[in-house]
Tab-separated table of C-alpha atoms in Angstrom:
chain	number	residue	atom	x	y	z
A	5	UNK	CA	-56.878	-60.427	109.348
A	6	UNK	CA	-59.724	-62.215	107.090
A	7	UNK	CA	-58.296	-62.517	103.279
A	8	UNK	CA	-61.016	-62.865	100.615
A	9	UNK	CA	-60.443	-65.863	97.710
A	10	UNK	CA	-60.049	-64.213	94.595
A	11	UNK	CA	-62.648	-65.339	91.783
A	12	UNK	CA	-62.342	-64.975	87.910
A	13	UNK	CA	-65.454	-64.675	86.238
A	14	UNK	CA	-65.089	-65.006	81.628
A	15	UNK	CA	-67.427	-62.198	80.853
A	16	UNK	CA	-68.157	-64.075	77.617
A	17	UNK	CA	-68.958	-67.313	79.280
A	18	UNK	CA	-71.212	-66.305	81.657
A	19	UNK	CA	-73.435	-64.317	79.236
A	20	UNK	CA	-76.694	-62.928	80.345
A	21	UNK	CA	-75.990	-64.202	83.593
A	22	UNK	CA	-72.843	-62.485	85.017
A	23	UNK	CA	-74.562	-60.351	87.644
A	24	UNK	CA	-76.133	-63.378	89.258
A	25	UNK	CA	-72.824	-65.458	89.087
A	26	UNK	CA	-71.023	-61.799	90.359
A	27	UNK	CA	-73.370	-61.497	93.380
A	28	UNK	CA	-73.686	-65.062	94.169
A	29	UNK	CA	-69.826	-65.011	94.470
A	30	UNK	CA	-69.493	-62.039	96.390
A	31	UNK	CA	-72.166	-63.171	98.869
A	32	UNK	CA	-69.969	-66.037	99.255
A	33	UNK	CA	-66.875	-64.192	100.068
A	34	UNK	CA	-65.138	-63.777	96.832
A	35	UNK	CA	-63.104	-60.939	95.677
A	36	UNK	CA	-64.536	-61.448	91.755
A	37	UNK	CA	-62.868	-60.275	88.962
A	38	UNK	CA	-64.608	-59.889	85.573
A	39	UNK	CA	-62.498	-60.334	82.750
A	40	UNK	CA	-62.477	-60.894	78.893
A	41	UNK	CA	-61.276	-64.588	78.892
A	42	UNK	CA	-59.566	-66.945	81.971
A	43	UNK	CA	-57.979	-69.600	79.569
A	44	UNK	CA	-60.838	-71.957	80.591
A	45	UNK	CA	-62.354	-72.356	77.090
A	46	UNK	CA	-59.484	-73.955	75.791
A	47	UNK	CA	-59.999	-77.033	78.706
A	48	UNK	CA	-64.147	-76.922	78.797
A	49	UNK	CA	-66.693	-75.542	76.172
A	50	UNK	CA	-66.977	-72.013	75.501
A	51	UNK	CA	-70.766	-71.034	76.361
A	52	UNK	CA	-70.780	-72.918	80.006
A	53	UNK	CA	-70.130	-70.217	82.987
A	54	UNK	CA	-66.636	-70.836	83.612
A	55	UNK	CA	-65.072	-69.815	86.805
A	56	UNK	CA	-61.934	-70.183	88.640
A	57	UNK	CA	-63.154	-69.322	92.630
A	58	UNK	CA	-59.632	-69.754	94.245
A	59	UNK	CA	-57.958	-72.971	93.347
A	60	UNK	CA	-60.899	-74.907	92.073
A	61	UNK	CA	-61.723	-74.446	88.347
A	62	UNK	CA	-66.011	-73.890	87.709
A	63	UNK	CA	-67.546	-75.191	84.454
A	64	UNK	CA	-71.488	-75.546	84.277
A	65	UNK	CA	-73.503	-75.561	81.523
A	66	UNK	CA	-75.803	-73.297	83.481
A	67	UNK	CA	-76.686	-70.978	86.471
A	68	UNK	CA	-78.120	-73.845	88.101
A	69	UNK	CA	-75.070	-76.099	87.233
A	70	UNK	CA	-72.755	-73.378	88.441
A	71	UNK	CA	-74.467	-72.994	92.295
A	72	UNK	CA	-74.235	-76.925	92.591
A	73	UNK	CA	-70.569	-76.926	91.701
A	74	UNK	CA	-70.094	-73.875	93.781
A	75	UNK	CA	-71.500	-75.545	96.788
A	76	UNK	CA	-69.277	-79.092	96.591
């Protein structure tokens, strides 16, 4: 039985670019979640893409940013 990583996704962080950080997460496996806020502000600045993929907290100041931390 294969069980996916859940992935929060801040709606207000990622901005413009949630569909690409959605897809890129799915393609990846995740089972993404898009919510209003993930607490992650309060620990990084608001406006990065902030991301919690499993156990491992994501905070990029951009898309490019977010695929290099996603990848580590």
């Amino acid at each position: 039985m294969v069980v996916s990583v859940r992935a929060r996704v801040c709606m207000f962080c990622a901005g413009e670019r949630i569909g690409d950080v959605v897809k890129v997460l799915e393609a990846k496996g995740y089972s993404v979640s898009v919510e209003g806020c993930i607490g992650l502000c309060a620990k990084y600045p608001c406006g990065n893409v902030n991301v919690i993929a499993g156990e491992k907290e994501i905070s990029a100041k951009d898309f490019g940013g977010f695929l290099e931390a996603l990848r580590i």
